[in-house]
Amino acid sequence: MAMASFTFSLSCFLVLLSFFVFADAAGIIGINYGRVANDLPTPDKVVELLKSQGINRIKLYDTDSTVLTALANSGISVVVALPNELLASTATDQSFADKWVQANISQYYPKTQIEAIAVGNEVFVDPKNTTKFLVPAMKNVYNSLVKLNLSSIKISSPIALSALQNSYPSSAGSFKPELIEPVMKPMLEFLRQSNSYLMINAYPFFAYSANSKEISLDYTLFKENPGVVDSGNGLKYYSLLEAQLDAVFAAMSAIQYSDIKMVVTETGWPSLGDENEIGASEENAASYNGNLVNRVLTGNGTPLRPQDPLNVYLFALFNENQKPGPTSERNYGLFYPNEQKVYNIPLTLKELENRQSTPVNGNKSEVPVNGTSGEVSKTSVGQTWCVASGNVGTDKLQDAIDYACGEGGADCRPIQPGATCYNPNTLEAHASYAFNSYYQKKARGAGTCDFGGAAYVVTQPPSK
């Protein structure tokens, strides 16, 4: 096979991909339903909106009766919350916890599909210093659920990334020392014993806005980028969010809780901000949230935990006009209060597979997930491919092909003479097919597209 510049049949890649794409352990997408506003639709209207958009998971910040009643028999799973101001009473009085669970959980369950209870929210940064009450409150709420035979409802508490002492590189992730013994170890032990998961609120927007000269916008928005190699473990990251999450995983591993699962209970990007809020724009919000939905619904886990699907709750359902703080705080919504989309992104796997052409600036074209116009292949949405590098020499490429097609178990029959993907007959093209076959077979796991530096990951389909 003679060496040539890289060209390859896109159809061969897409046919190969179709055998793997929907076999992956895809994650779930939910949305936070905040209500700090005076112009939102009624809960009944909101449930109709959620159903019309195919959204079947939401997260609340309380246990509002009208909302929980509206959600009854809707088929929508909900995470509810016990607010920070009730932590002290819940922690110090089991009977208070019992009454709260009876009034706010058992009264609505199971007609309303309460999936989990968030006990407090970002408690470590609560100015009222309620951290010492967190784990006792979680345990008392759990005890109340057990009494009522409702222990299938998960108990957790969302923590912010500010709980980390170190987050870069990801492999050096660690919790703040003052949190480890008093609260992190007891909380993680409780999550382990109750078979629950850690809730994380993570916002790459904040990191980018504060460090836009050092952090690539494409890296932050899940767009095509060269990636960042973790100097500690050698893993390569193509998105800031995944690097942040792996820093939390590393922090848990450092204190011997590597078995705890994780759910991202808040992440998002503002469509509008103040002048000093760098990166806040409708285009960037569409890119971040749209590409993240793609990543979650069609991908695997993070580089450190590739087999654990990403489960994410976007923030937020609506723009909330009464939220205090900078302009961005009131502009995280996917929808305006009039129920119109702030920008057009897919929210379900069905949308990713079957997006219909819609008018854009008067023309009939697809609105891709990265917020720009142009056609998007239904098969290729949200995927990654492994392709050969043309700079490593023929010997290295041939050795890598021999491994992929031999011990690696890649299906290399289509690149044999006379087979469907034999042409173009170049070493680089054949290597790309073999590498991608191996990569997809390994569920696009971290480190499965390297071959000693002979391959790299791309986020756009290889050109013909």
Short mmCIF file of C-alpha atoms in Angstrom, two decimals:
data_model
loop_
_atom_site.label_atom_id
_atom_site.label_comp_id
_atom_site.label_asym_id
_atom_site.label_seq_id
_atom_site.Cartn_x
_atom_site.Cartn_y
_atom_site.Cartn_z
CA MET A 1 0.00 0.00 0.00
CA ALA A 2 1.58 3.26 -1.11
CA MET A 3 1.71 6.29 1.19
CA ALA A 4 -0.58 9.13 0.12
CA SER A 5 -2.26 12.21 1.50
CA PHE A 6 -5.27 11.33 3.65
CA THR A 7 -8.58 10.87 1.93
CA PHE A 8 -11.17 8.35 3.00
CA SER A 9 -14.72 7.41 2.24
CA LEU A 10 -16.98 9.06 4.79
CA SER A 11 -19.60 6.41 4.06
CA CYS A 12 -17.21 3.71 5.30
CA PHE A 13 -16.80 5.55 8.60
CA LEU A 14 -20.53 6.10 9.00
CA VAL A 15 -21.41 2.49 8.19
CA LEU A 16 -18.84 1.35 10.73
CA LEU A 17 -20.12 3.83 13.29
CA SER A 18 -23.71 2.67 12.93
CA PHE A 19 -22.78 -0.66 14.48
CA PHE A 20 -21.58 1.03 17.65
CA VAL A 21 -23.20 4.40 18.21
CA PHE A 22 -26.40 3.35 19.94
CA ALA A 23 -24.81 0.46 21.82
CA ASP A 24 -22.92 2.93 24.01
CA ALA A 25 -24.04 3.69 27.55
CA ALA A 26 -25.62 7.05 26.82
CA GLY A 27 -26.43 9.44 29.61
CA ILE A 28 -29.58 11.37 30.45
CA ILE A 29 -30.50 15.03 30.04
CA GLY A 30 -32.70 16.85 32.54
CA ILE A 31 -33.43 20.53 33.12
CA ASN A 32 -33.52 22.69 36.24
CA TYR A 33 -36.91 24.35 36.72
CA GLY A 34 -36.17 27.50 38.69
CA ARG A 35 -38.95 29.96 39.46
CA VAL A 36 -37.30 33.17 40.68
CA ALA A 37 -39.48 35.24 38.37
CA ASN A 38 -42.88 36.91 38.23
CA ASP A 39 -43.72 36.21 34.60
CA LEU A 40 -43.49 32.44 34.22
CA PRO A 41 -46.25 30.19 32.87
CA THR A 42 -48.33 28.22 35.35
CA PRO A 43 -47.01 24.81 36.43
CA ASP A 44 -49.69 23.10 34.33
CA LYS A 45 -48.47 24.99 31.26
CA VAL A 46 -44.88 24.13 32.12
CA VAL A 47 -45.71 20.41 32.24
CA GLU A 48 -47.30 20.74 28.80
CA LEU A 49 -44.16 22.48 27.53
CA LEU A 50 -41.90 19.78 28.96
CA LYS A 51 -43.95 17.04 27.34
CA SER A 52 -43.99 18.84 23.98
CA GLN A 53 -40.20 19.00 24.07
CA GLY A 54 -39.73 15.38 25.12
CA ILE A 55 -38.16 16.40 28.43
CA ASN A 56 -38.81 13.73 31.06
CA ARG A 57 -36.51 14.78 33.92
CA ILE A 58 -36.48 18.02 35.86
CA LYS A 59 -34.95 19.32 39.05
CA LEU A 60 -36.64 21.74 41.45
CA TYR A 61 -35.25 23.93 44.22
CA ASP A 62 -38.11 23.22 46.65
CA THR A 63 -41.21 21.06 47.00
CA ASP A 64 -43.83 23.56 45.82
CA SER A 65 -47.28 21.97 46.05
CA THR A 66 -48.66 23.39 42.81
CA VAL A 67 -45.64 22.17 40.86
CA LEU A 68 -45.63 18.67 42.37
CA THR A 69 -49.39 18.37 41.81
CA ALA A 70 -49.03 19.45 38.17
CA LEU A 71 -46.35 16.81 37.66
CA ALA A 72 -48.57 13.98 38.91
CA ASN A 73 -49.07 11.20 36.33
CA SER A 74 -46.99 13.18 33.81
CA GLY A 75 -44.26 10.59 33.33
CA ILE A 76 -41.68 13.22 34.28
CA SER A 77 -39.15 12.27 36.95
CA VAL A 78 -38.30 15.02 39.40
CA VAL A 79 -35.52 15.84 41.83
CA VAL A 80 -36.86 17.96 44.69
CA ALA A 81 -34.96 19.95 47.29
CA LEU A 82 -34.93 20.61 50.99
CA PRO A 83 -33.68 24.23 51.20
CA ASN A 84 -30.62 25.29 53.19
CA GLU A 85 -32.68 27.19 55.74
CA LEU A 86 -34.25 23.92 56.92
CA LEU A 87 -30.96 22.04 57.38
CA ALA A 88 -30.49 22.89 61.06
CA SER A 89 -34.00 21.81 62.07
CA THR A 90 -33.81 18.66 59.94
CA ALA A 91 -30.40 17.72 61.35
CA THR A 92 -31.26 18.19 65.01
CA ASP A 93 -34.82 16.84 65.12
CA GLN A 94 -35.80 13.52 63.57
CA SER A 95 -39.47 14.29 64.07
CA PHE A 96 -39.04 17.47 61.98
CA ALA A 97 -37.54 15.39 59.20
CA ASP A 98 -40.39 12.88 59.48
CA LYS A 99 -43.02 15.61 59.17
CA TRP A 100 -41.20 17.24 56.25
CA VAL A 101 -41.02 13.97 54.33
CA GLN A 102 -44.67 13.20 55.03
CA ALA A 103 -45.82 16.65 53.92
CA ASN A 104 -43.51 17.09 50.92
CA ILE A 105 -42.70 13.62 49.62
CA SER A 106 -45.10 10.84 50.61
CA GLN A 107 -48.13 13.06 49.97
CA TYR A 108 -47.22 13.23 46.26
CA TYR A 109 -45.34 9.99 45.62
CA PRO A 110 -45.73 7.82 43.55
CA LYS A 111 -48.17 9.78 41.36
CA THR A 112 -45.42 12.36 41.12
CA GLN A 113 -42.24 10.47 40.24
CA ILE A 114 -39.88 11.85 42.86
CA GLU A 115 -36.53 10.35 41.95
CA ALA A 116 -34.24 12.06 44.46
CA ILE A 117 -34.04 14.69 47.19
CA ALA A 118 -31.31 17.30 47.12
CA VAL A 119 -30.69 18.11 50.77
CA GLY A 120 -29.44 21.67 50.62
CA ASN A 121 -27.69 23.32 47.69
CA GLU A 122 -24.01 24.31 47.57
CA VAL A 123 -24.03 24.27 51.35
CA PHE A 124 -20.27 24.82 51.71
CA VAL A 125 -20.59 28.34 50.28
CA ASP A 126 -23.77 29.16 52.20
CA PRO A 127 -23.06 32.46 54.01
CA LYS A 128 -25.11 31.17 56.96
CA ASN A 129 -22.50 28.44 57.53
CA THR A 130 -24.79 25.40 57.59
CA THR A 131 -22.13 22.84 56.61
CA LYS A 132 -22.11 21.07 59.99
CA PHE A 133 -25.82 20.26 59.59
CA LEU A 134 -25.56 18.76 56.11
CA VAL A 135 -24.77 15.08 56.69
CA PRO A 136 -26.98 14.73 59.82
CA ALA A 137 -29.84 16.25 57.82
CA MET A 138 -29.25 13.85 54.94
CA LYS A 139 -29.28 10.90 57.34
CA ASN A 140 -32.47 12.03 59.07
CA VAL A 141 -34.31 12.50 55.77
CA TYR A 142 -33.15 9.03 54.73
CA ASN A 143 -34.39 7.58 58.03
CA SER A 144 -37.77 9.18 57.38
CA LEU A 145 -37.93 7.64 53.91
CA VAL A 146 -37.09 4.21 55.31
CA LYS A 147 -39.94 4.46 57.82
CA LEU A 148 -42.34 5.12 54.96
CA ASN A 149 -40.90 2.41 52.69
CA LEU A 150 -39.62 5.09 50.30
CA SER A 151 -35.90 4.33 50.52
CA SER A 152 -35.71 3.90 46.73
CA ILE A 153 -35.69 7.71 46.56
CA LYS A 154 -32.07 8.84 46.45
CA ILE A 155 -30.60 11.35 48.88
CA SER A 156 -27.69 13.62 47.94
CA SER A 157 -26.60 17.27 48.03
CA PRO A 158 -25.23 19.40 45.18
CA ILE A 159 -21.72 20.73 45.77
CA ALA A 160 -19.97 23.45 43.80
CA LEU A 161 -16.52 23.06 42.24
CA SER A 162 -15.30 25.53 44.86
CA ALA A 163 -15.20 22.50 47.20
CA LEU A 164 -11.97 21.57 45.43
CA GLN A 165 -8.57 22.74 46.64
CA ASN A 166 -6.98 21.76 43.31
CA SER A 167 -8.66 21.14 39.96
CA TYR A 168 -5.79 21.39 37.47
CA PRO A 169 -4.55 19.13 36.16
CA SER A 170 -7.55 16.89 36.67
CA SER A 171 -5.39 14.09 38.05
CA ALA A 172 -4.36 16.39 40.93
CA GLY A 173 -7.96 17.07 41.95
CA SER A 174 -8.41 17.30 45.71
CA PHE A 175 -10.98 18.59 48.17
CA LYS A 176 -10.24 21.51 50.47
CA PRO A 177 -8.56 20.04 53.58
CA GLU A 178 -11.00 21.71 55.94
CA LEU A 179 -13.91 19.87 54.26
CA ILE A 180 -12.51 16.36 54.07
CA GLU A 181 -12.92 14.98 57.61
CA PRO A 182 -15.91 17.05 58.82
CA VAL A 183 -18.14 16.59 55.78
CA MET A 184 -16.77 15.02 52.57
CA LYS A 185 -15.83 11.63 54.01
CA PRO A 186 -19.05 11.28 56.04
CA MET A 187 -21.15 12.38 53.07
CA LEU A 188 -19.46 10.05 50.61
CA GLU A 189 -19.72 7.20 53.10
CA PHE A 190 -23.45 7.89 53.40
CA LEU A 191 -23.81 7.96 49.60
CA ARG A 192 -21.98 4.64 49.39
CA GLN A 193 -24.13 2.98 52.05
CA SER A 194 -27.40 4.30 50.60
CA ASN A 195 -26.37 3.48 47.00
CA SER A 196 -26.71 7.11 45.96
CA TYR A 197 -24.53 9.47 43.93
CA LEU A 198 -22.70 12.77 44.30
CA MET A 199 -24.42 15.83 42.87
CA ILE A 200 -22.09 18.37 41.20
CA ASN A 201 -22.77 21.90 39.95
CA ALA A 202 -20.14 22.77 37.32
CA TYR A 203 -19.97 25.87 35.10
CA PRO A 204 -17.11 26.08 32.58
CA PHE A 205 -18.48 29.54 31.71
CA PHE A 206 -17.12 30.97 34.96
CA ALA A 207 -13.65 29.55 34.37
CA TYR A 208 -13.60 30.81 30.79
CA SER A 209 -14.96 34.26 31.61
CA ALA A 210 -12.28 34.75 34.26
CA ASN A 211 -9.42 33.27 32.19
CA SER A 212 -10.36 33.80 28.53
CA LYS A 213 -6.74 34.50 27.55
CA GLU A 214 -5.59 31.13 28.88
CA ILE A 215 -8.58 28.88 28.11
CA SER A 216 -9.66 28.11 24.55
CA LEU A 217 -13.28 28.95 23.80
CA ASP A 218 -13.56 25.90 21.51
CA TYR A 219 -12.29 23.71 24.36
CA THR A 220 -14.94 25.19 26.63
CA LEU A 221 -17.79 24.81 24.13
CA PHE A 222 -17.14 21.16 23.11
CA LYS A 223 -16.02 22.30 19.66
CA GLU A 224 -13.19 20.77 17.67
CA ASN A 225 -9.88 21.53 19.36
CA PRO A 226 -6.42 19.95 19.76
CA GLY A 227 -7.17 18.87 23.32
CA VAL A 228 -5.31 19.26 26.60
CA VAL A 229 -3.10 16.46 27.93
CA ASP A 230 -3.18 15.85 31.68
CA SER A 231 0.48 15.82 32.73
CA GLY A 232 -0.35 13.53 35.66
CA ASN A 233 -2.13 10.62 33.96
CA GLY A 234 -1.53 11.24 30.25
CA LEU A 235 -5.23 11.42 29.40
CA LYS A 236 -6.28 13.94 26.76
CA TYR A 237 -9.29 16.20 27.33
CA TYR A 238 -11.34 17.85 24.62
CA SER A 239 -13.73 19.76 26.90
CA LEU A 240 -13.30 21.76 30.07
CA LEU A 241 -16.40 20.27 31.70
CA GLU A 242 -15.02 16.75 31.45
CA ALA A 243 -11.72 17.92 32.91
CA GLN A 244 -13.59 19.54 35.81
CA LEU A 245 -15.62 16.40 36.48
CA ASP A 246 -12.54 14.20 36.42
CA ALA A 247 -10.93 16.53 38.97
CA VAL A 248 -13.85 15.68 41.28
CA PHE A 249 -13.43 11.98 40.56
CA ALA A 250 -9.72 12.30 41.37
CA ALA A 251 -10.56 14.11 44.61
CA MET A 252 -12.91 11.29 45.61
CA SER A 253 -10.30 8.68 44.72
CA ALA A 254 -7.71 10.49 46.85
CA ILE A 255 -9.83 9.80 49.94
CA GLN A 256 -10.76 6.24 48.87
CA TYR A 257 -14.22 6.86 47.41
CA SER A 258 -13.54 6.05 43.78
CA ASP A 259 -16.69 3.92 43.54
CA ILE A 260 -19.17 6.79 43.97
CA LYS A 261 -21.16 7.78 40.88
CA MET A 262 -21.82 11.37 39.87
CA VAL A 263 -24.66 13.43 38.41
CA VAL A 264 -24.14 16.97 37.11
CA THR A 265 -27.09 18.70 38.73
CA GLU A 266 -26.33 22.12 37.23
CA THR A 267 -24.41 23.33 34.21
CA GLY A 268 -25.22 25.89 31.57
CA TRP A 269 -24.19 29.01 29.70
CA PRO A 270 -25.82 32.48 29.69
CA SER A 271 -27.19 33.90 26.45
CA LEU A 272 -26.64 37.47 27.69
CA GLY A 273 -24.30 39.10 30.18
CA ASP A 274 -22.72 42.32 31.32
CA GLU A 275 -19.80 43.83 29.40
CA ASN A 276 -17.27 42.19 31.71
CA GLU A 277 -18.87 38.74 31.44
CA ILE A 278 -16.69 37.50 28.62
CA GLY A 279 -18.27 34.81 26.49
CA ALA A 280 -21.88 35.39 27.51
CA SER A 281 -23.81 35.29 24.23
CA GLU A 282 -26.66 33.51 22.53
CA GLU A 283 -24.29 31.84 20.05
CA ASN A 284 -22.02 30.49 22.78
CA ALA A 285 -24.96 29.35 24.89
CA ALA A 286 -26.36 27.43 21.92
CA SER A 287 -22.95 25.87 21.26
CA TYR A 288 -22.30 24.85 24.86
CA ASN A 289 -25.72 23.42 25.65
CA GLY A 290 -26.30 21.94 22.20
CA ASN A 291 -22.94 20.23 22.00
CA LEU A 292 -23.26 19.06 25.59
CA VAL A 293 -26.63 17.44 24.85
CA ASN A 294 -25.00 15.67 21.91
CA ARG A 295 -22.11 14.57 24.08
CA VAL A 296 -24.38 13.21 26.81
CA LEU A 297 -26.95 11.41 24.67
CA THR A 298 -24.56 9.80 22.19
CA GLY A 299 -21.27 9.49 24.07
CA ASN A 300 -19.65 7.74 26.96
CA GLY A 301 -18.27 9.01 30.23
CA THR A 302 -15.26 11.18 30.96
CA PRO A 303 -11.70 10.14 30.05
CA LEU A 304 -11.16 8.94 33.63
CA ARG A 305 -14.53 7.15 33.84
CA PRO A 306 -15.34 6.24 30.21
CA GLN A 307 -17.82 3.51 31.17
CA ASP A 308 -19.93 5.75 33.43
CA PRO A 309 -22.47 7.70 31.34
CA LEU A 310 -22.72 11.44 31.81
CA ASN A 311 -26.00 12.39 33.47
CA VAL A 312 -26.64 16.13 33.30
CA TYR A 313 -29.30 18.65 34.33
CA LEU A 314 -29.06 21.83 32.29
CA PHE A 315 -29.56 25.17 33.94
CA ALA A 316 -32.16 26.37 33.31
CA LEU A 317 -35.63 25.97 31.84
CA PHE A 318 -36.53 29.69 31.82
CA ASN A 319 -34.88 33.08 32.00
CA GLU A 320 -35.73 34.23 35.54
CA ASN A 321 -36.21 37.99 35.77
CA GLN A 322 -36.02 38.31 39.56
CA LYS A 323 -32.69 36.63 40.14
CA PRO A 324 -30.17 38.99 41.76
CA GLY A 325 -26.63 39.53 40.56
CA PRO A 326 -25.13 40.24 37.12
CA THR A 327 -27.15 40.16 33.91
CA SER A 328 -26.07 36.58 33.17
CA GLU A 329 -27.97 35.30 36.21
CA ARG A 330 -31.25 36.22 34.54
CA ASN A 331 -30.33 34.76 31.15
CA TYR A 332 -29.49 31.07 31.53
CA GLY A 333 -32.87 29.90 30.26
CA LEU A 334 -33.47 27.66 27.28
CA PHE A 335 -36.89 29.25 27.01
CA TYR A 336 -38.33 32.73 27.43
CA PRO A 337 -41.29 33.02 29.83
CA ASN A 338 -43.58 33.07 26.76
CA GLU A 339 -42.39 29.48 26.13
CA GLN A 340 -40.44 30.39 22.98
CA LYS A 341 -36.92 28.99 22.65
CA VAL A 342 -34.07 31.39 23.32
CA TYR A 343 -32.10 29.41 20.72
CA ASN A 344 -32.75 26.21 18.83
CA ILE A 345 -30.94 23.11 20.07
CA PRO A 346 -32.01 19.46 20.24
CA LEU A 347 -32.95 18.21 23.70
CA THR A 348 -33.67 14.54 23.04
CA LEU A 349 -32.08 11.64 21.19
CA LYS A 350 -35.03 11.57 18.82
CA GLU A 351 -34.30 15.17 17.84
CA LEU A 352 -30.66 14.32 17.29
CA GLU A 353 -31.63 11.49 14.96
CA ASN A 354 -34.48 13.20 13.13
CA ARG A 355 -33.88 16.93 13.01
CA GLN A 356 -36.01 18.45 10.32
CA SER A 357 -34.87 21.32 8.10
CA THR A 358 -36.08 24.67 9.38
CA PRO A 359 -35.86 28.17 7.89
CA VAL A 360 -32.71 30.03 8.88
CA ASN A 361 -32.44 33.62 7.65
CA GLY A 362 -35.02 32.80 5.02
CA ASN A 363 -33.23 29.69 3.76
CA LYS A 364 -34.14 26.07 4.29
CA SER A 365 -31.31 24.48 6.28
CA GLU A 366 -30.49 22.54 9.40
CA VAL A 367 -29.62 24.28 12.66
CA PRO A 368 -26.75 22.23 14.04
CA VAL A 369 -25.97 21.80 17.68
CA ASN A 370 -23.01 24.17 17.64
CA GLY A 371 -25.26 27.13 16.94
CA THR A 372 -24.23 27.70 13.31
CA SER A 373 -26.17 27.00 10.14
CA GLY A 374 -25.43 24.15 7.74
CA GLU A 375 -26.31 20.50 7.20
CA VAL A 376 -25.76 17.95 9.96
CA SER A 377 -25.77 14.22 9.26
CA LYS A 378 -28.25 12.35 11.42
CA THR A 379 -25.76 9.52 11.77
CA SER A 380 -22.80 11.71 12.65
CA VAL A 381 -24.36 14.00 15.24
CA GLY A 382 -22.40 14.05 18.47
CA GLN A 383 -19.82 11.45 17.45
CA THR A 384 -16.04 11.21 17.46
CA TRP A 385 -13.78 9.29 15.10
CA CYS A 386 -10.24 7.95 15.25
CA VAL A 387 -8.05 8.75 12.24
CA ALA A 388 -4.44 8.06 11.29
CA SER A 389 -1.73 10.67 11.48
CA GLY A 390 0.17 11.19 8.24
CA ASN A 391 3.29 12.35 10.03
CA VAL A 392 4.51 9.21 11.78
CA GLY A 393 5.98 7.22 8.90
CA THR A 394 4.93 4.07 7.10
CA ASP A 395 6.57 1.62 9.48
CA LYS A 396 4.75 2.96 12.52
CA LEU A 397 1.42 3.04 10.68
CA GLN A 398 1.87 -0.52 9.45
CA ASP A 399 2.76 -1.78 12.93
CA ALA A 400 -0.34 -0.05 14.32
CA ILE A 401 -2.57 -1.57 11.61
CA ASP A 402 -1.14 -5.01 12.34
CA TYR A 403 -2.02 -4.60 16.02
CA ALA A 404 -5.50 -3.17 15.41
CA CYS A 405 -6.46 -5.85 12.89
CA GLY A 406 -4.78 -8.63 14.86
CA GLU A 407 -4.59 -8.62 18.64
CA GLY A 408 -6.82 -5.53 18.84
CA GLY A 409 -9.73 -7.35 17.22
CA ALA A 410 -10.74 -4.59 14.78
CA ASP A 411 -12.92 -5.72 11.89
CA CYS A 412 -10.59 -5.11 8.94
CA ARG A 413 -12.44 -7.23 6.37
CA PRO A 414 -13.87 -4.15 4.56
CA ILE A 415 -10.33 -2.92 3.71
CA GLN A 416 -9.18 -6.18 2.13
CA PRO A 417 -8.63 -6.18 -1.68
CA GLY A 418 -11.96 -5.98 -3.50
CA ALA A 419 -13.95 -5.18 -0.32
CA THR A 420 -16.24 -2.16 0.09
CA CYS A 421 -13.72 0.13 1.81
CA TYR A 422 -10.53 -1.01 0.07
CA ASN A 423 -10.39 2.20 -1.97
CA PRO A 424 -8.65 4.53 -1.69
CA ASN A 425 -5.81 2.02 -1.50
CA THR A 426 -3.44 3.99 0.74
CA LEU A 427 -1.77 3.03 3.96
CA GLU A 428 -3.14 6.06 5.75
CA ALA A 429 -6.73 5.43 4.63
CA HIS A 430 -6.57 1.76 5.62
CA ALA A 431 -4.99 2.69 8.94
CA SER A 432 -7.77 5.17 9.65
CA TYR A 433 -10.40 2.52 9.03
CA ALA A 434 -8.64 -0.01 11.25
CA PHE A 435 -7.99 2.53 14.01
CA ASN A 436 -11.60 3.73 13.97
CA SER A 437 -12.93 0.17 14.04
CA TYR A 438 -10.86 -0.51 17.16
CA TYR A 439 -11.83 2.83 18.73
CA GLN A 440 -15.56 2.29 18.24
CA LYS A 441 -15.30 -1.33 19.44
CA LYS A 442 -13.69 -0.02 22.64
CA ALA A 443 -16.63 2.39 23.12
CA ARG A 444 -14.42 5.39 22.37
CA GLY A 445 -12.74 4.94 25.72
CA ALA A 446 -9.85 7.10 26.90
CA GLY A 447 -6.54 6.06 25.35
CA THR A 448 -8.09 3.83 22.65
CA CYS A 449 -7.22 6.24 19.84
CA ASP A 450 -3.49 6.69 20.19
CA PHE A 451 -1.54 3.74 18.74
CA GLY A 452 1.74 5.15 19.95
CA GLY A 453 1.01 8.58 18.53
CA ALA A 454 -0.10 7.24 15.14
CA ALA A 455 -3.74 8.29 15.60
CA TYR A 456 -5.86 11.10 16.95
CA VAL A 457 -9.54 11.84 17.65
CA VAL A 458 -11.62 14.14 15.45
CA THR A 459 -15.08 15.48 16.23
CA GLN A 460 -16.16 16.05 12.63
CA PRO A 461 -16.67 13.26 10.05
CA PRO A 462 -13.54 12.68 7.94
CA SER A 463 -13.86 14.36 4.54
CA LYS A 464 -14.23 12.31 1.42
#
